[in-house]
Short mmCIF file of N, CA and C in Angstrom, two decimals:
data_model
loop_
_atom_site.label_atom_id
_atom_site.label_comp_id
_atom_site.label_asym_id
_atom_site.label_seq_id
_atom_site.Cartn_x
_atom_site.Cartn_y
_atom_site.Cartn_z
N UNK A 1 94.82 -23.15 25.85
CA UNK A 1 94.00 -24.33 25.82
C UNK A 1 92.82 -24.13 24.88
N UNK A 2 92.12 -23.04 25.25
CA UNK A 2 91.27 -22.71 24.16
C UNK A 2 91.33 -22.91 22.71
N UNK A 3 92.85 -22.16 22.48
CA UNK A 3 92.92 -22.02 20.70
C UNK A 3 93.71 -23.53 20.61
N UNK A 4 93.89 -24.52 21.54
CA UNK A 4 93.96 -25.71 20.99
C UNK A 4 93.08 -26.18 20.73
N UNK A 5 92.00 -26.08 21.17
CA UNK A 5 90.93 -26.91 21.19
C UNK A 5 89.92 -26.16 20.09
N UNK A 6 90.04 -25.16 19.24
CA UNK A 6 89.84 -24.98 18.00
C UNK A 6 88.84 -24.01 18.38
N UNK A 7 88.80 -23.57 19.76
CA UNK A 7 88.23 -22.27 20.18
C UNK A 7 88.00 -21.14 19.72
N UNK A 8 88.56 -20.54 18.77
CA UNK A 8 89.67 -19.44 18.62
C UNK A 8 88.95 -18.25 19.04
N UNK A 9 87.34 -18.08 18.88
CA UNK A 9 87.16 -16.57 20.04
C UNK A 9 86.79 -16.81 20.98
N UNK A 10 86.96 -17.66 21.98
CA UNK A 10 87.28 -17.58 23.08
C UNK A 10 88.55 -17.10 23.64
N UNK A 11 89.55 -17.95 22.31
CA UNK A 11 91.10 -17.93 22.69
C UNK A 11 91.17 -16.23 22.47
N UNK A 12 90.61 -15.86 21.94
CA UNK A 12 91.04 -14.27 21.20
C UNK A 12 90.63 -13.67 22.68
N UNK A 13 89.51 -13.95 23.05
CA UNK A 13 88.62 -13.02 23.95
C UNK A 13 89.85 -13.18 25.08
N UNK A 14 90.12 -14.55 25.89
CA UNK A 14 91.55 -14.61 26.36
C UNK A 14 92.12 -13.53 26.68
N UNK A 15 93.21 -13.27 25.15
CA UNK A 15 93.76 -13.12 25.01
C UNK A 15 93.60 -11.71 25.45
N UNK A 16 92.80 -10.90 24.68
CA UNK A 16 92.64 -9.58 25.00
C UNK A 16 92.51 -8.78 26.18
N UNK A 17 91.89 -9.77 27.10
CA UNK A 17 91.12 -9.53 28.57
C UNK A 17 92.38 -10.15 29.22
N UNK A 18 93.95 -10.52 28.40
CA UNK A 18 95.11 -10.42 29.45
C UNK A 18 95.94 -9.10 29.09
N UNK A 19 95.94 -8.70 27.44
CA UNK A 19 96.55 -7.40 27.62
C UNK A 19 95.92 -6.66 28.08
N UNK A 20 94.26 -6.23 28.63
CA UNK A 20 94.46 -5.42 29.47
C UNK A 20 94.71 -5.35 30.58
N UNK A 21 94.83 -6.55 31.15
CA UNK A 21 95.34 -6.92 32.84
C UNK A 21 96.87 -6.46 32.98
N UNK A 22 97.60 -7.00 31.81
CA UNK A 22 99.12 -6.61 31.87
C UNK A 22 99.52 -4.92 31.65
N UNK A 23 97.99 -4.49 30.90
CA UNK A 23 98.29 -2.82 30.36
C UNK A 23 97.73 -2.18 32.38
N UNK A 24 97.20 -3.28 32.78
CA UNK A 24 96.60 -2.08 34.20
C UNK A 24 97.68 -3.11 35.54
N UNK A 25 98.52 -4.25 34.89
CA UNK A 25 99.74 -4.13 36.10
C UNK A 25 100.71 -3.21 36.01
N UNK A 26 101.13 -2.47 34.69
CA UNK A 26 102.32 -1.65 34.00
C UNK A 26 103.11 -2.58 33.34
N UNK A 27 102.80 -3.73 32.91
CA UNK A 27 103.89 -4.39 32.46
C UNK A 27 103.96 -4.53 30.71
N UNK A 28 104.83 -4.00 30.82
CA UNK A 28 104.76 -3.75 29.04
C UNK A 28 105.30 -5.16 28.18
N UNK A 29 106.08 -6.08 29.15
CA UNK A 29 107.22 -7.50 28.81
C UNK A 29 105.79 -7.74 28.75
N UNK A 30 105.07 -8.19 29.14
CA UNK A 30 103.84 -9.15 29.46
C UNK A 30 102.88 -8.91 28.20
N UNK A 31 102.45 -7.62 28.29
CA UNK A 31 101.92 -6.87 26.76
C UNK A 31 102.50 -7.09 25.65
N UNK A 32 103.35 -6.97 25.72
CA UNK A 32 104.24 -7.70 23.92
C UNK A 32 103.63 -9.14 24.12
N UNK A 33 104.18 -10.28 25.13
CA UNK A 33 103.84 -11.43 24.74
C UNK A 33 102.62 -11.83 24.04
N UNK A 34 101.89 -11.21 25.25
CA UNK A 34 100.22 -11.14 24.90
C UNK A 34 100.01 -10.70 23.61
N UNK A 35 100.57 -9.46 22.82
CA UNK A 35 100.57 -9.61 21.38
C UNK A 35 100.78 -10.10 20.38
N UNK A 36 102.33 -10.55 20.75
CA UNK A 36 103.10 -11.96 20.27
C UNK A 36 101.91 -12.96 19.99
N UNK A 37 101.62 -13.73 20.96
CA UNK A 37 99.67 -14.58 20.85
C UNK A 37 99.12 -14.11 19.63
N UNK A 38 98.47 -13.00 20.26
CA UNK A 38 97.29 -12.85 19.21
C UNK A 38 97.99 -12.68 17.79
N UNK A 39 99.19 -12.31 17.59
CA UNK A 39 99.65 -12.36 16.05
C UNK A 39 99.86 -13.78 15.79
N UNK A 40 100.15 -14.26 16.30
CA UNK A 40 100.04 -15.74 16.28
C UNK A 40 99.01 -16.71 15.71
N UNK A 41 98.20 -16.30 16.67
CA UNK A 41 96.81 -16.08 16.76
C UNK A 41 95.94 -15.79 15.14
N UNK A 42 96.25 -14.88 14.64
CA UNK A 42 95.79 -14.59 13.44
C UNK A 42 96.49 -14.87 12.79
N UNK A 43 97.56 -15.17 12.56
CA UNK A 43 98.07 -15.55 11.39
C UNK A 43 98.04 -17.64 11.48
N UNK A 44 97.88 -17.71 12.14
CA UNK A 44 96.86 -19.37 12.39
C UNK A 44 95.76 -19.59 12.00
N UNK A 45 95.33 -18.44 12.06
CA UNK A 45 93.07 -18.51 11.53
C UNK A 45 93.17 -17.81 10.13
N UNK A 46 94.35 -17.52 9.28
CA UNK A 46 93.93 -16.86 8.38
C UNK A 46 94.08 -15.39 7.62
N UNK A 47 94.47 -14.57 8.74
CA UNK A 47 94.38 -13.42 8.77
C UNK A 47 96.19 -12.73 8.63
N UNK A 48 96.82 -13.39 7.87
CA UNK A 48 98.11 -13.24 8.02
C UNK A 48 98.60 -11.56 8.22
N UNK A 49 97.56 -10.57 7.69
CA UNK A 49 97.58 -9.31 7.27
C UNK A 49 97.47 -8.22 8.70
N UNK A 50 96.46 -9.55 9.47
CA UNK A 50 96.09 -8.86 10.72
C UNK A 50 97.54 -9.40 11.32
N UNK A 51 97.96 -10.31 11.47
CA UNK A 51 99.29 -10.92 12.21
C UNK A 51 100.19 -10.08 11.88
N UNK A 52 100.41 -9.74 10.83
CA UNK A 52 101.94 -8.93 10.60
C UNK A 52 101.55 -7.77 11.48
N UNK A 53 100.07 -7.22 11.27
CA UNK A 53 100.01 -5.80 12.11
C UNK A 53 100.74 -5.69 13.44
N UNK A 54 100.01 -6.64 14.33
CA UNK A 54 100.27 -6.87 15.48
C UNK A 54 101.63 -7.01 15.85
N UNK A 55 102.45 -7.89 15.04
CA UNK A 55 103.62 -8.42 15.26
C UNK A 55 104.93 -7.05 14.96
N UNK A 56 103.74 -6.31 14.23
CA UNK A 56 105.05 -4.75 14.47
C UNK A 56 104.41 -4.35 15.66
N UNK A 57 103.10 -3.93 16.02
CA UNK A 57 103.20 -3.71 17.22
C UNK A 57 104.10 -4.19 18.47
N UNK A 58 104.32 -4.92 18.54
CA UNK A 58 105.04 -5.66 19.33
C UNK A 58 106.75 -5.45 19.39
N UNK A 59 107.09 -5.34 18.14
CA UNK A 59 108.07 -4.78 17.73
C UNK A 59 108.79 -3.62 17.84
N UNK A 60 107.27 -2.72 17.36
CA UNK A 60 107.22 -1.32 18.02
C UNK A 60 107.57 -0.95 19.74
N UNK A 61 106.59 -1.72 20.70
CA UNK A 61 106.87 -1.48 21.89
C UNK A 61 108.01 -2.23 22.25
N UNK A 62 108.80 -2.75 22.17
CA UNK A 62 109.88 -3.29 22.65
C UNK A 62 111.09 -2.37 22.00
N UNK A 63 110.88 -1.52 21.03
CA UNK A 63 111.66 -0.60 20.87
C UNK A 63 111.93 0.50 21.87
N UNK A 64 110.45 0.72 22.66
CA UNK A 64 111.16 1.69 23.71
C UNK A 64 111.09 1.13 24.68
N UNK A 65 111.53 -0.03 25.21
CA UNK A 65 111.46 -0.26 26.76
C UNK A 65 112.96 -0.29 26.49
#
């Protein structure tokens, strides 16, 4: 709702303050999504460079689950 509403660090702040909720339930499915977002996320505001980062992250951890 935030990053609709043209929020975007709020939406970021969000965002972050859920991967660590999902990094302290153990859920790693939940942590990708949540990254999934924020690459999203940046590559929406601009930052396409920061988006690709993330989006291997994401990539990365779903390699070992």
């Amino acid at each position: 709702m935030a990053f609709d509403n043209g929020e975007h660090s709020l939406a970021q702040r969000y965002l972050i303050q859920s991967l660590r909720l999902a990094q302290a339930a153990g859920s790693p499915e939940l942590g990708a999504h949540v990254l999934a977002g924020l690459a999203d996320q940046a590559t929406l505001t601009g930052n396409p460079d920061q988006g690709v980062q993330l989006a291997n992250c994401v990539a990365g951890a779903s390699a070992y689950e």
